[in-house]
mmCIF file of C-alpha atoms in Angstrom:
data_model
loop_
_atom_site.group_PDB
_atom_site.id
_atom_site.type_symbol
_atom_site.label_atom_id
_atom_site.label_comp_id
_atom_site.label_asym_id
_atom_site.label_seq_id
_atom_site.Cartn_x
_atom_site.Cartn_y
_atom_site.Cartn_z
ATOM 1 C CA UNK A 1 -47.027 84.926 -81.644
ATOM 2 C CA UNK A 2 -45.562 84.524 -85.463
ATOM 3 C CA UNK A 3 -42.990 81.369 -84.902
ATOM 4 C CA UNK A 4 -43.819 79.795 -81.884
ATOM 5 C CA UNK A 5 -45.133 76.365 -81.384
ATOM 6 C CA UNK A 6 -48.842 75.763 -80.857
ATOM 7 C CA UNK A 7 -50.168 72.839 -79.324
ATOM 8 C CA UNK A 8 -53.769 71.271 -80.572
ATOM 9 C CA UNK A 9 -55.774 69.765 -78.610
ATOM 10 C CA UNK A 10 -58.189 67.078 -79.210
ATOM 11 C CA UNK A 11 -61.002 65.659 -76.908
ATOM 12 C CA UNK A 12 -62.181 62.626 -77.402
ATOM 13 C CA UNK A 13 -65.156 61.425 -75.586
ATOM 14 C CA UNK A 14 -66.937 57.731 -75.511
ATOM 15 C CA UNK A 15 -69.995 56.566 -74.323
ATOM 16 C CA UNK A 16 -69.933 54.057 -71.824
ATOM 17 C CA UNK A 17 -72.594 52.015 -70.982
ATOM 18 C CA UNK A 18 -72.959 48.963 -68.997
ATOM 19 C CA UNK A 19 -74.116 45.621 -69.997
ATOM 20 C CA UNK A 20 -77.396 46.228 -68.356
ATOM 21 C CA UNK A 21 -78.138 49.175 -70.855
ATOM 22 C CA UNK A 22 -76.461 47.947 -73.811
ATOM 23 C CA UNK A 23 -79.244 46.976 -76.212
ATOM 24 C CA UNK A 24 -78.536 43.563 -77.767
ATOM 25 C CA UNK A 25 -81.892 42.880 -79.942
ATOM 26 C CA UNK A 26 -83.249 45.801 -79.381
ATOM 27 C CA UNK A 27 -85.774 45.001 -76.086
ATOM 28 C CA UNK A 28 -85.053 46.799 -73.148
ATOM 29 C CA UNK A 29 -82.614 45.114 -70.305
ATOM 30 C CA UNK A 30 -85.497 44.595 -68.220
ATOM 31 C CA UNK A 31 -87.271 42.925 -70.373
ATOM 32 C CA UNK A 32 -84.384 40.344 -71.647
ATOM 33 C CA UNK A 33 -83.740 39.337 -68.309
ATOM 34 C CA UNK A 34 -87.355 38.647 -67.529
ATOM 35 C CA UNK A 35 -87.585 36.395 -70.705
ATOM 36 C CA UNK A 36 -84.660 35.166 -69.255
ATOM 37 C CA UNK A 37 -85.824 33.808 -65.984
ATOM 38 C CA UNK A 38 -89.417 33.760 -66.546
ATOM 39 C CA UNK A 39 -89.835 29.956 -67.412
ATOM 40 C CA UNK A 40 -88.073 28.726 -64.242
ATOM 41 C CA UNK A 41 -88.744 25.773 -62.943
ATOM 42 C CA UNK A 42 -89.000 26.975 -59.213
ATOM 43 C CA UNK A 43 -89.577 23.504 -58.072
ATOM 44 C CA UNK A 44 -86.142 22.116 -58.876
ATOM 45 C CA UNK A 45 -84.606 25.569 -56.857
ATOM 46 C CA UNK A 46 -81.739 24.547 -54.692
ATOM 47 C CA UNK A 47 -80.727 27.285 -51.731
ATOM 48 C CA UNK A 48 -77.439 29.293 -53.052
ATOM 49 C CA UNK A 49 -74.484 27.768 -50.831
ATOM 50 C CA UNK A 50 -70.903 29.623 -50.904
ATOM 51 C CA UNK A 51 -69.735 25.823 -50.217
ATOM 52 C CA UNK A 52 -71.565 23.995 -52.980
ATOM 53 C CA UNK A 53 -70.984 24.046 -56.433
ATOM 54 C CA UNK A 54 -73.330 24.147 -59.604
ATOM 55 C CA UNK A 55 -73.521 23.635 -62.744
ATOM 56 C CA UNK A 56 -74.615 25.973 -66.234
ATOM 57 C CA UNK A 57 -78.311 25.742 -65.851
ATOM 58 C CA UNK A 58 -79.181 25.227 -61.966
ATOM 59 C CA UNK A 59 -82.061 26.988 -60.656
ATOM 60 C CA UNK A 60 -80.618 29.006 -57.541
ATOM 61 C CA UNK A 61 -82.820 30.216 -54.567
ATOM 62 C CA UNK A 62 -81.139 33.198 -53.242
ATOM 63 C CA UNK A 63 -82.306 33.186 -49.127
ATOM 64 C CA UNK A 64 -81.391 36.723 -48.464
ATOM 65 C CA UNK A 65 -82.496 38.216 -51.264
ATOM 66 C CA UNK A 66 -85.748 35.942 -51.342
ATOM 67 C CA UNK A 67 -84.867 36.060 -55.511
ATOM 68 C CA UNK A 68 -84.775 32.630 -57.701
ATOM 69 C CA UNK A 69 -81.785 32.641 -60.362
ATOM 70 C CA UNK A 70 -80.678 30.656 -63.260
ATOM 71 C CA UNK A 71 -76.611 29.715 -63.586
ATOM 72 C CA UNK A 72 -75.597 31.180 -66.702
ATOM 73 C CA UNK A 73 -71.710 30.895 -66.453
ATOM 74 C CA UNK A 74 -68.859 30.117 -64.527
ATOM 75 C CA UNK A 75 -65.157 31.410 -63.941
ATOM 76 C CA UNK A 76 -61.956 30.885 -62.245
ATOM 77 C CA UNK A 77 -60.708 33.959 -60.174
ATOM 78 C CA UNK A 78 -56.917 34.293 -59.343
ATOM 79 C CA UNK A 79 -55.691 32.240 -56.080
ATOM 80 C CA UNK A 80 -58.710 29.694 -57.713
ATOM 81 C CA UNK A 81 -61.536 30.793 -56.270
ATOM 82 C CA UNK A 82 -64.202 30.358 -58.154
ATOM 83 C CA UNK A 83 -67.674 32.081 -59.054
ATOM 84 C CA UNK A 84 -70.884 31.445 -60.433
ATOM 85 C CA UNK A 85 -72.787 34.257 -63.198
ATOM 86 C CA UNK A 86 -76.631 33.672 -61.876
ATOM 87 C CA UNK A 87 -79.358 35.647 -63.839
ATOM 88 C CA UNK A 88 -81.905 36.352 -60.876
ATOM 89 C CA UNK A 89 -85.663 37.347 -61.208
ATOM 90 C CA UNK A 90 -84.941 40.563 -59.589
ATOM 91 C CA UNK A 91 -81.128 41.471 -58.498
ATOM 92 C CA UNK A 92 -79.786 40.922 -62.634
ATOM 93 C CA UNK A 93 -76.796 39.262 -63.163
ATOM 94 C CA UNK A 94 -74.493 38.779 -60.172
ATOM 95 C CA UNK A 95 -71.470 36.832 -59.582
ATOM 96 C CA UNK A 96 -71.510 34.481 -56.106
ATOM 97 C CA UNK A 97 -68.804 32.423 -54.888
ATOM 98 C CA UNK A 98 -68.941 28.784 -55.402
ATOM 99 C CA UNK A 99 -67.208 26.078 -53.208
ATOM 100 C CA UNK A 100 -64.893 27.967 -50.886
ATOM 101 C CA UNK A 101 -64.655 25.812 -48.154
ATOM 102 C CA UNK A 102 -66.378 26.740 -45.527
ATOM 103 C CA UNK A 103 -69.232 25.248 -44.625
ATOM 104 C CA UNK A 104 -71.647 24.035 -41.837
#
């Protein structure tokens, strides 16, 4: 109709993709985190303990997941719990809890 308003509307899509798929230098994710963890020393793996803490750099020996893991960051959650990044062999990058308390 002559004179009446018309509305436009625009769409705007984005591509999401998760760190696991975002290319970085160009190898596949698979293949980073391989390069990654693939000079472990497995020897100087210590078993993954919600009650213990560790440092950038630890070799972590996940029991359930029978998976060895490098410590590759650390962070602060709100009420201060705390969590370790680990890079593992198989599982990727997961965050575990570190030091909460409880233990045997």
């Amino acid at each position: 109709m002559p004179g009446s308003p018309t509305r436009s509307t625009t769409t705007t899509t984005t591509s999401r993709r998760t760190a696991a798929t975002r290319p970085r230098d160009g190898a596949p994710a698979a293949a980073r985190r391989c390069d990654l963890v693939a000079d472990l020393d497995l020897e100087k793996a210590v078993p993954y303990r919600p009650w213990q803490t560790y440092a950038e750099g630890d070799v972590i020996h996940h029991l359930a997941w029978d998976d060895f893991g490098l410590v590759v960051g650390k962070e602060v959650l709100p009420g201060n719990r705390r969590v370790v990044m680990v890079r593992f062999t198989n599982a990727g990058t997961v965050r575990l809890i570190e030091q909460d308390g409880v233990g045997p």
